[in-house]
Amino acid sequence: MDLYRDFILDHYENPRNFGHLDHPTSVETLFNSACGDKLTIEVMIETKKPAGAVITDIRFTGQGCAISQAAASLLTEEVKGKAVSAVMALPAGGMEKLLGTKLTASRVRCATLPLEALQKALVKTRGFRVR
Amino acid sequence: MLSVKAIRKDFPIFKRTILGRPLVYLDNAATSQRPKQVIAAVNDFYRRHNANVHRGIHTLSEEASNLYEEARATVAGFINCGSDELIFVRNTTEGINLVVWTWGFDHVRSGDEILVTVMEHHSNFVPWQQMAVRRGAVLRVADITEDGLLDMEDFKKKLSKKTKIVAVTHCSNVTGTINPVSEIVRLAKRVGAVVLIDGAQGVQHIGIDVKVVGCDFLAFSGHKMLGPMGSGGLFIKRERQEEMGPFLTGGGMIREVYATHFVWAEGPEKFEAGTPDVAGAVGLAEAVRYHTRLGMRYIRKHESNITAYALERLRDMKDMQIFGPSDVKVRGGVVSFTIKGIHPHDVAEVLNYRGVAVRSGTHCAMPLHDRFRVPATTRASFYLYNDKKDIDALISGLEQAKHIFR
């Protein structure tokens, strides 16, 4: 049962960056209607960094399976401090790498939901970035 | 008593393994498996009788036409309607849409009401929602009791002279709740409403006699009752047919065509535009024969026993919440549940590692899951080839899931 290794279960049971930001720059909520999952990503972005816009803080909330929750937890750890442009360029396949496992087609959506929510939240801040 | 051992021999899929383990198939509410008799009937049609129907004078066309009409008579007999009242469709969804877009659009006016229940499958919700929006009609939703039964008091309260159509499932695909369809029809007739029954989970597990029930429409899917994918049936009472125009138009459903207009055919052909899935119909008829050979009474009894056993075993587990009625007299072979702390997807994934196929999610019934205030459930659903050993495999898989997510 390769999928449920200890570190995935650990991220599921003790999710990192779970909760809310006081003043998020952008928020996005996505649903996975087939499974009833719901995931909200909140990001804080600073624009005056040498690398351009950078994610300085991030939180997530929601309900979902072990894979979607662990993926969200891992993703938030991964992107904190990263340039927005780099995060926007992350491919969906990168989530499998973060989870360190191959996913069956039916579970890919669980893993990519957090990334999709994050990228949608970042797209919303485009106006903010040019200002 | 059904001999499950003998029955399983008819289903070639049980020879294969899933991740090295024997297949335990408990996703029958989604689709059933097919016996070799059905596969052979489809195969035989293509090998020996293949031709288009109702067109040719040649022998093959005549054979194909005869097989198609024999299939119609067999399927019609299964629900006790006339052959001229049975339309072949692709599935329940298509059958319901046919009624919505023909009878519905012609008879529902602004301010009229359509009454459904909160336990309907999306395919018995969304088409009515569509029509209500376009017609300025009101879609009313009857509630359930805490036990997952239809709340008849609420149903009666929402049923009125304004109600044009009552659309209700025979058996819920989430809770297995069997609705009192005869009583529903009786109440609906009193206010002059017509009744559509979603038979997707009913015809093959509980059985239905449309003459006794008195409904106007009954839609069902062949693939959930041992038949081919893409086969299905829609019963339309004769009187209703006379009030209806065609659905899809084109070849096959016409009597005369002129450059500017056409005259449609009468009977089921009116609703079957284009070349039908003849092999699908032939396979569906074979599936029907499989049920009648075993006897619907025995199938129902067998599935009731399995369901009672499953409920008993599941109730013994800690942190388990089971949805739907506890009495198997009013419950078909469907059991949806949640285990505290484990997401239904993870439950299904762990079960799959053990060869046990179940469904997780909202099972195309989001309004019902909202009503239960849960985002998703895991569902096990049974059929004539399941036995208590399958339930034991389910339970031991669930124990393992609880161990992983302790």
Short mmCIF file of N, CA and C in Angstrom, two decimals, chain B residues 304-377:
data_model
loop_
_atom_site.label_atom_id
_atom_site.label_comp_id
_atom_site.label_asym_id
_atom_site.label_seq_id
_atom_site.Cartn_x
_atom_site.Cartn_y
_atom_site.Cartn_z
N SER B 304 -31.72 -9.02 -0.15
CA SER B 304 -32.16 -8.59 1.18
C SER B 304 -31.31 -9.24 2.26
N ASN B 305 -31.08 -10.55 2.11
CA ASN B 305 -30.27 -11.28 3.09
C ASN B 305 -28.87 -10.71 3.18
N ILE B 306 -28.27 -10.47 2.01
CA ILE B 306 -26.90 -9.93 1.97
C ILE B 306 -26.87 -8.55 2.61
N THR B 307 -27.89 -7.74 2.29
CA THR B 307 -27.94 -6.38 2.82
C THR B 307 -28.08 -6.41 4.34
N ALA B 308 -28.95 -7.29 4.83
CA ALA B 308 -29.14 -7.41 6.28
C ALA B 308 -27.81 -7.80 6.94
N TYR B 309 -27.11 -8.73 6.32
CA TYR B 309 -25.82 -9.18 6.86
C TYR B 309 -24.81 -8.02 6.86
N ALA B 310 -24.76 -7.28 5.73
CA ALA B 310 -23.83 -6.15 5.63
C ALA B 310 -24.14 -5.10 6.69
N LEU B 311 -25.42 -4.80 6.87
CA LEU B 311 -25.81 -3.79 7.86
C LEU B 311 -25.39 -4.23 9.26
N GLU B 312 -25.60 -5.52 9.52
CA GLU B 312 -25.27 -6.06 10.83
C GLU B 312 -23.76 -5.96 11.10
N ARG B 313 -22.96 -6.35 10.10
CA ARG B 313 -21.50 -6.30 10.28
C ARG B 313 -21.01 -4.86 10.40
N LEU B 314 -21.56 -3.97 9.56
CA LEU B 314 -21.12 -2.57 9.59
C LEU B 314 -21.49 -1.90 10.91
N ARG B 315 -22.69 -2.22 11.42
CA ARG B 315 -23.15 -1.61 12.67
C ARG B 315 -22.22 -1.98 13.83
N ASP B 316 -21.58 -3.14 13.72
CA ASP B 316 -20.67 -3.58 14.78
C ASP B 316 -19.36 -2.80 14.80
N MET B 317 -19.09 -2.05 13.73
CA MET B 317 -17.81 -1.35 13.66
C MET B 317 -17.89 -0.01 14.38
N LYS B 318 -16.80 0.36 15.00
CA LYS B 318 -16.75 1.64 15.71
C LYS B 318 -16.60 2.78 14.71
N ASP B 319 -17.04 3.97 15.09
CA ASP B 319 -16.90 5.19 14.28
C ASP B 319 -17.59 5.08 12.93
N MET B 320 -18.60 4.23 12.87
CA MET B 320 -19.28 3.98 11.60
C MET B 320 -20.63 4.72 11.58
N GLN B 321 -20.89 5.44 10.50
CA GLN B 321 -22.22 6.02 10.33
C GLN B 321 -22.82 5.46 9.05
N ILE B 322 -23.98 4.83 9.17
CA ILE B 322 -24.66 4.23 8.02
C ILE B 322 -25.88 5.09 7.68
N PHE B 323 -26.08 5.35 6.41
CA PHE B 323 -27.20 6.18 5.98
C PHE B 323 -28.32 5.31 5.42
N GLY B 324 -29.55 5.72 5.70
CA GLY B 324 -30.69 5.01 5.13
C GLY B 324 -31.38 4.12 6.11
N PRO B 325 -32.50 3.53 5.68
CA PRO B 325 -33.35 2.76 6.59
C PRO B 325 -32.66 1.50 7.13
N SER B 326 -33.00 1.15 8.36
CA SER B 326 -32.41 -0.04 8.97
C SER B 326 -33.21 -1.30 8.62
N ASP B 327 -34.45 -1.11 8.18
CA ASP B 327 -35.31 -2.25 7.87
C ASP B 327 -35.14 -2.64 6.39
N VAL B 328 -34.65 -3.87 6.15
CA VAL B 328 -34.38 -4.26 4.76
C VAL B 328 -35.67 -4.48 3.93
N LYS B 329 -36.82 -4.46 4.61
CA LYS B 329 -38.08 -4.56 3.86
C LYS B 329 -38.26 -3.32 2.99
N VAL B 330 -37.72 -2.19 3.43
CA VAL B 330 -37.86 -0.96 2.65
C VAL B 330 -36.50 -0.47 2.15
N ARG B 331 -35.59 -1.42 1.99
CA ARG B 331 -34.25 -1.07 1.55
C ARG B 331 -33.73 -2.06 0.54
N GLY B 332 -33.25 -1.56 -0.59
CA GLY B 332 -32.60 -2.40 -1.59
C GLY B 332 -31.15 -2.65 -1.20
N GLY B 333 -30.41 -3.30 -2.09
CA GLY B 333 -29.04 -3.71 -1.77
C GLY B 333 -27.99 -2.63 -1.94
N VAL B 334 -28.21 -1.49 -1.30
CA VAL B 334 -27.25 -0.38 -1.38
C VAL B 334 -26.98 0.11 0.04
N VAL B 335 -25.70 0.21 0.41
CA VAL B 335 -25.36 0.70 1.74
C VAL B 335 -24.26 1.75 1.62
N SER B 336 -24.60 2.99 1.99
CA SER B 336 -23.60 4.05 2.01
C SER B 336 -23.26 4.39 3.45
N PHE B 337 -21.98 4.68 3.68
CA PHE B 337 -21.54 4.90 5.06
C PHE B 337 -20.32 5.82 5.09
N THR B 338 -20.02 6.32 6.28
CA THR B 338 -18.77 7.04 6.50
C THR B 338 -18.10 6.47 7.74
N ILE B 339 -16.78 6.52 7.75
CA ILE B 339 -16.02 6.13 8.94
C ILE B 339 -15.33 7.39 9.44
N LYS B 340 -15.54 7.68 10.71
CA LYS B 340 -14.99 8.91 11.29
C LYS B 340 -13.47 8.97 11.08
N GLY B 341 -13.02 10.09 10.52
CA GLY B 341 -11.57 10.29 10.38
C GLY B 341 -10.96 9.75 9.10
N ILE B 342 -11.72 9.03 8.31
CA ILE B 342 -11.18 8.51 7.05
C ILE B 342 -12.06 9.00 5.90
N HIS B 343 -11.44 9.65 4.95
CA HIS B 343 -12.19 10.14 3.80
C HIS B 343 -12.65 8.96 2.93
N PRO B 344 -13.86 9.03 2.41
CA PRO B 344 -14.38 7.93 1.58
C PRO B 344 -13.45 7.51 0.43
N HIS B 345 -12.72 8.47 -0.15
CA HIS B 345 -11.78 8.11 -1.22
C HIS B 345 -10.69 7.20 -0.71
N ASP B 346 -10.23 7.50 0.50
CA ASP B 346 -9.16 6.68 1.07
C ASP B 346 -9.69 5.30 1.44
N VAL B 347 -10.94 5.25 1.89
CA VAL B 347 -11.56 3.96 2.17
C VAL B 347 -11.59 3.12 0.89
N ALA B 348 -12.05 3.76 -0.20
CA ALA B 348 -12.17 3.04 -1.47
C ALA B 348 -10.81 2.60 -2.01
N GLU B 349 -9.80 3.43 -1.77
CA GLU B 349 -8.45 3.11 -2.25
C GLU B 349 -7.88 1.89 -1.50
N VAL B 350 -8.05 1.89 -0.18
CA VAL B 350 -7.56 0.76 0.60
C VAL B 350 -8.31 -0.51 0.19
N LEU B 351 -9.61 -0.39 -0.01
CA LEU B 351 -10.40 -1.56 -0.42
C LEU B 351 -9.93 -2.08 -1.78
N ASN B 352 -9.60 -1.16 -2.67
CA ASN B 352 -9.15 -1.58 -4.01
C ASN B 352 -7.86 -2.40 -3.95
N TYR B 353 -6.98 -2.05 -3.00
CA TYR B 353 -5.75 -2.84 -2.83
C TYR B 353 -6.08 -4.29 -2.50
N ARG B 354 -7.27 -4.50 -1.96
CA ARG B 354 -7.69 -5.86 -1.59
C ARG B 354 -8.67 -6.45 -2.58
N GLY B 355 -8.78 -5.81 -3.73
CA GLY B 355 -9.64 -6.35 -4.80
C GLY B 355 -11.11 -6.02 -4.64
N VAL B 356 -11.43 -5.17 -3.64
CA VAL B 356 -12.84 -4.86 -3.37
C VAL B 356 -13.21 -3.56 -4.08
N ALA B 357 -14.15 -3.63 -5.01
CA ALA B 357 -14.57 -2.46 -5.77
C ALA B 357 -15.80 -1.84 -5.14
N VAL B 358 -15.66 -0.61 -4.62
CA VAL B 358 -16.81 0.15 -4.13
C VAL B 358 -16.76 1.54 -4.76
N ARG B 359 -17.76 2.33 -4.48
CA ARG B 359 -17.78 3.69 -5.00
C ARG B 359 -17.60 4.66 -3.83
N SER B 360 -16.91 5.76 -4.08
CA SER B 360 -16.82 6.81 -3.07
C SER B 360 -17.11 8.15 -3.72
N GLY B 361 -17.65 9.07 -2.95
CA GLY B 361 -18.00 10.38 -3.49
C GLY B 361 -19.44 10.72 -3.17
N THR B 362 -20.10 11.39 -4.10
CA THR B 362 -21.49 11.79 -3.84
C THR B 362 -22.48 10.99 -4.69
N HIS B 363 -21.97 10.04 -5.50
CA HIS B 363 -22.83 9.12 -6.24
C HIS B 363 -23.91 9.83 -7.05
N CYS B 364 -23.55 10.97 -7.64
CA CYS B 364 -24.53 11.74 -8.43
C CYS B 364 -25.76 12.08 -7.60
N ALA B 365 -25.56 12.33 -6.32
CA ALA B 365 -26.68 12.70 -5.45
C ALA B 365 -26.19 13.75 -4.45
N MET B 366 -25.76 14.89 -4.97
CA MET B 366 -25.26 15.94 -4.09
C MET B 366 -26.34 16.51 -3.17
N PRO B 367 -27.57 16.73 -3.67
CA PRO B 367 -28.60 17.25 -2.75
C PRO B 367 -28.82 16.34 -1.53
N LEU B 368 -28.75 15.04 -1.74
CA LEU B 368 -28.94 14.12 -0.61
C LEU B 368 -27.77 14.19 0.36
N HIS B 369 -26.55 14.30 -0.17
CA HIS B 369 -25.39 14.43 0.71
C HIS B 369 -25.43 15.75 1.49
N ASP B 370 -25.90 16.80 0.83
CA ASP B 370 -26.09 18.08 1.54
C ASP B 370 -27.10 17.90 2.67
N ARG B 371 -28.16 17.16 2.38
CA ARG B 371 -29.20 16.90 3.38
C ARG B 371 -28.64 16.15 4.58
N PHE B 372 -27.72 15.20 4.31
CA PHE B 372 -27.08 14.44 5.40
C PHE B 372 -25.95 15.23 6.04
N ARG B 373 -25.60 16.39 5.43
CA ARG B 373 -24.48 17.22 5.89
C ARG B 373 -23.17 16.45 5.92
N VAL B 374 -22.91 15.68 4.89
CA VAL B 374 -21.60 15.04 4.72
C VAL B 374 -21.11 15.35 3.31
N PRO B 375 -19.79 15.55 3.15
CA PRO B 375 -19.28 15.87 1.81
C PRO B 375 -19.30 14.66 0.88
N ALA B 376 -19.19 13.48 1.43
CA ALA B 376 -19.11 12.28 0.59
C ALA B 376 -19.35 11.04 1.44
N THR B 377 -19.64 9.93 0.78
CA THR B 377 -19.78 8.65 1.48
C THR B 377 -19.10 7.55 0.66
#
